[in-house]
Structures are given as C-alpha cells and as structure tokens.
Amino acid sequence: MEVLAEKILEWYQQNKRQLPWREDANPFKIWLSEIILQQTRVDQGTAYYLKFTDRFSTVHDLASAEEEEVLKLWQGLGYYSRARNLLFAAKQVVNEHDGVFPASAEGLRSLKGIGPYTAAAIASIAYNEAIPVVDGNVLRVISRLIGMEDAINSAKGEKKVRETMTKILPNSHPGDFNQSVMELGALVCKPQNPLCSSCPWQDDCQANKDQSFDRIPFKEKKTKTKAVHTYYIVLKHRDELLVRKRPAKGIWANMYDFPSIEHPKAITEEEAITQLQTALGKSFNVAHISESFKHILSHRKIQARFIIASTDQKIEPKNDESWVAKGAFDNLPIPRLIDKAQDLFWTP
C-alpha cells in the first residue's frame, strides 16, 4: 500500500494542475473552492472562485454579506442551497469559532453544508489530518483499482472505496494524496476512454488488467426525472417588470423570477394566457411568446415559455411580487433559466 501512495504522489507532483486554491493551505479558500466545485466543472468553478475571493478576502467579509449579493455572485452555478449554506457557515465560523475554521473533520462537519467529503478535504489539505476523501473521481479510480463490482452509488460500494483509501492513505502529506487521487480521476482515469498508459497505477489496476473499465464503475439507476411545463408572464408597465420573489424553501429559494403556472404536459398558448390572466386578476396585451427553453435540474426537467406582455395600468403586486426597473432587475439573483431568456424581457 505504501508503494501505491508513493507512485501516485510522485505522479501528482509532476502533473497536477495549477489551480488558485492550491496556492496555499488557507482553510477559507479550500472550503470555498470545495463548495463551488460540488456539481461543477473545474473550468467553470474557477471563474466563480475568483469572483468570490475578489469580493470576499476572508470569512469575515463573507459573513457580513447580504444573501442577495451572495446569490447574485453564485448565479449560473445552480444548486443554490450551496450559496445559502456558504453564507450560513461563514456566519457560524465568525460567531461560534471566532473566525477560525475548526481544525478537524469532525469539527468541520458542524458547519452548514459541509458533509463527510468536504470535511475530509479541508481537514486533510489545510490541517494534514490523515482522513480519506471520497468523491466521484475517487469512487471511479478506486473501484477500477480494486475491480469492484458493487455499485459506486450504493452504501456497500462507497464503504469498500473508503476502506481502500484508508489503507493506502499515508500519514504524511494526506492532503496531497487525496488531491492526487481526485486529480488522477479528472485527468487520466476518465469515465470514458481512460488514459491507462499514463496512469501511475496501471500495473496495479484490476480493471486495466481485465480491460473491464468500460463496465467499472457501475451505478444503480437514478430516480426518474419529473417533466414540468412552466409558463411565465413577463409583464411590463412602461420601463418596469413585475417580478416574484420565490419562497424561502424549495428550488431557487429566495431568488427572483416571474408569476407563472405549471403543468405536467404542454398546453396551448391560448390556455396559458387565459390561466395567467386569471392568476393575475387582470388582462394584458401580449407582444410575444417565446419558444420553449429547456432546463434540467436533478429531479426535474423544465420546459419553459415566456409570455412577454404589457399593461396600461400598473396592477397592485402581491406580497411576493414587486415592480422593478432594469437597473434594479440586473442586481437581483435570478435562476439560470431566467437568465437564458433575459434578452427577451426588455425588447420594445
């Protein structure tokens, strides 16, 4: 096992990517990068990481921010609960830990939004705690290394991978080791067409020996995605739009979109207009109806259409609605789906 660690650490030193959060062992920066990179590609996440560190140099800066500003900076990354948890955890660090991140994985788990993987990553990289990380890349690399037939998204499969990582993990430089396995998965041991000839573990890998990397790792089937057809009313009065603030719980919590109706199947444009007029309690003049915008969430597949309309008399907004001009709208945190169609909203 010691030889395996030596091989991959040597490979890592020669091949690791130069990423901004690897410049030092600052727990704030490591934590921020890990939260951003959940469900996010490194190339996309890097741009967001730089935006956040440019605006927030320390955890104190982030803890004092308003939620809307954090959501606006996060806009486009999806899974917005991560942004809300980020702000909540920053406040925890400042208010409960005097601005210092807990120095162990167990202590880090007390912070909002930090699970076993993120806690292990921060603790091993920032504090040299000898604890293994298990993410998607690690699951793939280790399952191939040991030729594991169990599903990697099962409790049994993850346990086997974690046990293997624990056996290989060196007491010295555990953070580098954890990063090296993740890096191997990102650069070499890819889901499709892995670059086995470039792998430091090629002689030790059971999947390489058996040529079974096309079926390892194995995943159990996911939960079925629900289809939803959403019809938004983008209602104008002069130079203002009627926007809606979403509830504090559920998808896109506390972000902004427009009054809408949802159906499991598509309805006609005429039906959508009639139902939206009923929901608003007022008729409006339709200028344009968009084509369908497709947006996929973890358990929901949305087909959205935007009805661009105007009204001569400004209607009284409901409690969760307000009229905003373009300058104010540009500063609101909006879901990626709304951002996709934004060019339609201000067309004369």
Short mmCIF file of N, CA and C in Angstrom, two decimals, residues 89-165:
data_model
loop_
_atom_site.label_atom_id
_atom_site.label_comp_id
_atom_site.label_asym_id
_atom_site.label_seq_id
_atom_site.Cartn_x
_atom_site.Cartn_y
_atom_site.Cartn_z
N ALA A 89 -22.68 29.11 6.91
CA ALA A 89 -21.47 28.54 7.53
C ALA A 89 -20.45 29.62 7.85
N ALA A 90 -20.33 30.63 6.99
CA ALA A 90 -19.40 31.74 7.26
C ALA A 90 -19.79 32.44 8.55
N LYS A 91 -21.08 32.64 8.75
CA LYS A 91 -21.56 33.26 9.99
C LYS A 91 -21.27 32.36 11.20
N GLN A 92 -21.40 31.05 11.01
CA GLN A 92 -21.07 30.12 12.09
C GLN A 92 -19.61 30.24 12.49
N VAL A 93 -18.73 30.27 11.49
CA VAL A 93 -17.29 30.36 11.77
C VAL A 93 -16.97 31.63 12.55
N VAL A 94 -17.58 32.74 12.12
CA VAL A 94 -17.32 34.02 12.77
C VAL A 94 -17.94 34.09 14.16
N ASN A 95 -19.21 33.68 14.26
CA ASN A 95 -19.94 33.85 15.52
C ASN A 95 -19.67 32.77 16.56
N GLU A 96 -19.37 31.54 16.10
CA GLU A 96 -19.20 30.42 17.03
C GLU A 96 -17.75 29.98 17.19
N HIS A 97 -16.88 30.38 16.24
CA HIS A 97 -15.48 29.91 16.28
C HIS A 97 -14.48 31.06 16.17
N ASP A 98 -14.95 32.27 16.47
CA ASP A 98 -14.07 33.45 16.46
C ASP A 98 -13.34 33.63 15.13
N GLY A 99 -14.00 33.25 14.04
CA GLY A 99 -13.43 33.47 12.71
C GLY A 99 -12.38 32.45 12.30
N VAL A 100 -12.24 31.38 13.09
CA VAL A 100 -11.24 30.34 12.77
C VAL A 100 -11.96 29.03 12.45
N PHE A 101 -11.66 28.44 11.30
CA PHE A 101 -12.30 27.19 10.92
C PHE A 101 -11.87 26.07 11.88
N PRO A 102 -12.80 25.19 12.27
CA PRO A 102 -12.42 24.03 13.07
C PRO A 102 -11.29 23.25 12.39
N ALA A 103 -10.37 22.71 13.19
CA ALA A 103 -9.15 22.09 12.64
C ALA A 103 -9.25 20.58 12.51
N SER A 104 -10.46 20.04 12.51
CA SER A 104 -10.64 18.61 12.33
C SER A 104 -11.86 18.35 11.47
N ALA A 105 -11.89 17.19 10.85
CA ALA A 105 -13.05 16.84 10.02
C ALA A 105 -14.32 16.79 10.87
N GLU A 106 -14.21 16.27 12.07
CA GLU A 106 -15.37 16.20 12.96
C GLU A 106 -15.89 17.60 13.28
N GLY A 107 -15.00 18.51 13.59
CA GLY A 107 -15.42 19.88 13.88
C GLY A 107 -15.99 20.57 12.67
N LEU A 108 -15.42 20.34 11.51
CA LEU A 108 -15.91 20.96 10.27
C LEU A 108 -17.30 20.49 9.90
N ARG A 109 -17.64 19.25 10.30
CA ARG A 109 -18.97 18.71 10.00
C ARG A 109 -20.07 19.49 10.70
N SER A 110 -19.72 20.28 11.72
CA SER A 110 -20.73 21.07 12.43
C SER A 110 -21.18 22.29 11.63
N LEU A 111 -20.45 22.60 10.56
CA LEU A 111 -20.78 23.77 9.75
C LEU A 111 -21.81 23.41 8.68
N LYS A 112 -22.72 24.33 8.43
CA LYS A 112 -23.80 24.11 7.47
C LYS A 112 -23.23 23.82 6.08
N GLY A 113 -23.75 22.77 5.46
CA GLY A 113 -23.37 22.46 4.09
C GLY A 113 -22.10 21.65 3.95
N ILE A 114 -21.47 21.29 5.06
CA ILE A 114 -20.24 20.50 5.00
C ILE A 114 -20.54 19.06 5.39
N GLY A 115 -20.39 18.17 4.42
CA GLY A 115 -20.59 16.75 4.65
C GLY A 115 -19.27 16.02 4.81
N PRO A 116 -19.30 14.69 4.82
CA PRO A 116 -18.07 13.91 5.04
C PRO A 116 -16.97 14.21 4.03
N TYR A 117 -17.32 14.32 2.75
CA TYR A 117 -16.30 14.57 1.74
C TYR A 117 -15.63 15.93 1.95
N THR A 118 -16.43 16.99 2.04
CA THR A 118 -15.88 18.34 2.16
C THR A 118 -15.08 18.49 3.45
N ALA A 119 -15.57 17.91 4.54
CA ALA A 119 -14.85 17.98 5.81
C ALA A 119 -13.49 17.30 5.70
N ALA A 120 -13.47 16.13 5.06
CA ALA A 120 -12.21 15.40 4.91
C ALA A 120 -11.24 16.16 4.01
N ALA A 121 -11.76 16.77 2.95
CA ALA A 121 -10.89 17.52 2.03
C ALA A 121 -10.24 18.69 2.75
N ILE A 122 -11.03 19.48 3.46
CA ILE A 122 -10.48 20.65 4.16
C ILE A 122 -9.51 20.22 5.25
N ALA A 123 -9.90 19.22 6.05
CA ALA A 123 -9.07 18.78 7.17
C ALA A 123 -7.74 18.21 6.70
N SER A 124 -7.76 17.45 5.62
CA SER A 124 -6.51 16.83 5.15
C SER A 124 -5.61 17.85 4.45
N ILE A 125 -6.19 18.76 3.67
CA ILE A 125 -5.38 19.71 2.91
C ILE A 125 -4.90 20.87 3.79
N ALA A 126 -5.80 21.40 4.61
CA ALA A 126 -5.44 22.57 5.42
C ALA A 126 -4.74 22.19 6.73
N TYR A 127 -5.12 21.02 7.31
CA TYR A 127 -4.63 20.69 8.65
C TYR A 127 -3.88 19.36 8.71
N ASN A 128 -3.64 18.74 7.55
CA ASN A 128 -2.87 17.47 7.50
C ASN A 128 -3.49 16.35 8.32
N GLU A 129 -4.80 16.35 8.45
CA GLU A 129 -5.45 15.23 9.14
C GLU A 129 -5.45 14.02 8.19
N ALA A 130 -5.04 12.86 8.68
CA ALA A 130 -4.97 11.65 7.86
C ALA A 130 -6.35 11.02 7.75
N ILE A 131 -7.16 11.59 6.86
CA ILE A 131 -8.53 11.11 6.65
C ILE A 131 -8.78 11.10 5.15
N PRO A 132 -9.35 10.02 4.61
CA PRO A 132 -9.54 9.94 3.15
C PRO A 132 -10.75 10.74 2.68
N VAL A 133 -10.67 11.23 1.44
CA VAL A 133 -11.82 11.85 0.80
C VAL A 133 -12.41 10.85 -0.19
N VAL A 134 -13.72 10.94 -0.36
CA VAL A 134 -14.39 10.08 -1.33
C VAL A 134 -15.37 10.93 -2.12
N ASP A 135 -14.99 11.28 -3.36
CA ASP A 135 -15.89 11.99 -4.26
C ASP A 135 -16.06 11.14 -5.52
N GLY A 136 -16.68 11.71 -6.54
CA GLY A 136 -16.94 10.94 -7.76
C GLY A 136 -15.68 10.43 -8.43
N ASN A 137 -14.65 11.27 -8.48
CA ASN A 137 -13.39 10.85 -9.09
C ASN A 137 -12.74 9.73 -8.29
N VAL A 138 -12.75 9.86 -6.97
CA VAL A 138 -12.16 8.84 -6.11
C VAL A 138 -12.91 7.52 -6.24
N LEU A 139 -14.23 7.57 -6.27
CA LEU A 139 -15.03 6.36 -6.44
C LEU A 139 -14.66 5.64 -7.74
N ARG A 140 -14.49 6.40 -8.80
CA ARG A 140 -14.16 5.77 -10.09
C ARG A 140 -12.76 5.17 -10.08
N VAL A 141 -11.78 5.93 -9.59
CA VAL A 141 -10.39 5.47 -9.58
C VAL A 141 -10.24 4.22 -8.73
N ILE A 142 -10.75 4.26 -7.51
CA ILE A 142 -10.54 3.14 -6.59
C ILE A 142 -11.35 1.92 -7.00
N SER A 143 -12.56 2.13 -7.50
CA SER A 143 -13.36 0.98 -7.93
C SER A 143 -12.66 0.25 -9.07
N ARG A 144 -12.00 0.98 -9.94
CA ARG A 144 -11.24 0.33 -11.02
C ARG A 144 -9.97 -0.30 -10.49
N LEU A 145 -9.32 0.35 -9.56
CA LEU A 145 -8.09 -0.19 -8.99
C LEU A 145 -8.33 -1.57 -8.38
N ILE A 146 -9.44 -1.72 -7.64
CA ILE A 146 -9.71 -2.99 -6.96
C ILE A 146 -10.67 -3.88 -7.74
N GLY A 147 -11.11 -3.43 -8.93
CA GLY A 147 -12.04 -4.23 -9.73
C GLY A 147 -13.37 -4.46 -9.04
N MET A 148 -13.91 -3.42 -8.44
CA MET A 148 -15.13 -3.54 -7.63
C MET A 148 -16.38 -3.68 -8.49
N GLU A 149 -17.17 -4.69 -8.21
CA GLU A 149 -18.40 -4.95 -8.96
C GLU A 149 -19.62 -4.29 -8.32
N ASP A 150 -19.49 -3.84 -7.09
CA ASP A 150 -20.61 -3.19 -6.41
C ASP A 150 -20.85 -1.79 -7.00
N ALA A 151 -22.10 -1.34 -6.94
CA ALA A 151 -22.44 0.00 -7.44
C ALA A 151 -21.73 1.06 -6.60
N ILE A 152 -21.14 2.03 -7.27
CA ILE A 152 -20.42 3.07 -6.53
C ILE A 152 -21.37 4.03 -5.82
N ASN A 153 -22.65 4.06 -6.23
CA ASN A 153 -23.60 4.92 -5.54
C ASN A 153 -24.43 4.13 -4.53
N SER A 154 -23.90 2.99 -4.10
CA SER A 154 -24.52 2.21 -3.02
C SER A 154 -23.69 2.34 -1.76
N ALA A 155 -24.31 2.12 -0.61
CA ALA A 155 -23.60 2.21 0.66
C ALA A 155 -22.47 1.18 0.72
N LYS A 156 -22.71 -0.02 0.20
CA LYS A 156 -21.70 -1.07 0.21
C LYS A 156 -20.50 -0.68 -0.64
N GLY A 157 -20.77 -0.15 -1.84
CA GLY A 157 -19.69 0.24 -2.73
C GLY A 157 -18.86 1.37 -2.17
N GLU A 158 -19.53 2.39 -1.63
CA GLU A 158 -18.79 3.52 -1.06
C GLU A 158 -17.95 3.07 0.13
N LYS A 159 -18.49 2.14 0.94
CA LYS A 159 -17.74 1.65 2.09
C LYS A 159 -16.45 0.96 1.64
N LYS A 160 -16.52 0.16 0.59
CA LYS A 160 -15.33 -0.53 0.09
C LYS A 160 -14.28 0.46 -0.41
N VAL A 161 -14.74 1.49 -1.11
CA VAL A 161 -13.81 2.50 -1.62
C VAL A 161 -13.16 3.25 -0.46
N ARG A 162 -13.96 3.61 0.53
CA ARG A 162 -13.42 4.34 1.69
C ARG A 162 -12.41 3.49 2.45
N GLU A 163 -12.70 2.21 2.60
CA GLU A 163 -11.78 1.32 3.30
C GLU A 163 -10.45 1.19 2.54
N THR A 164 -10.55 1.11 1.22
CA THR A 164 -9.33 1.03 0.41
C THR A 164 -8.51 2.30 0.51
N MET A 165 -9.20 3.45 0.43
CA MET A 165 -8.49 4.73 0.56
C MET A 165 -7.80 4.83 1.91
#
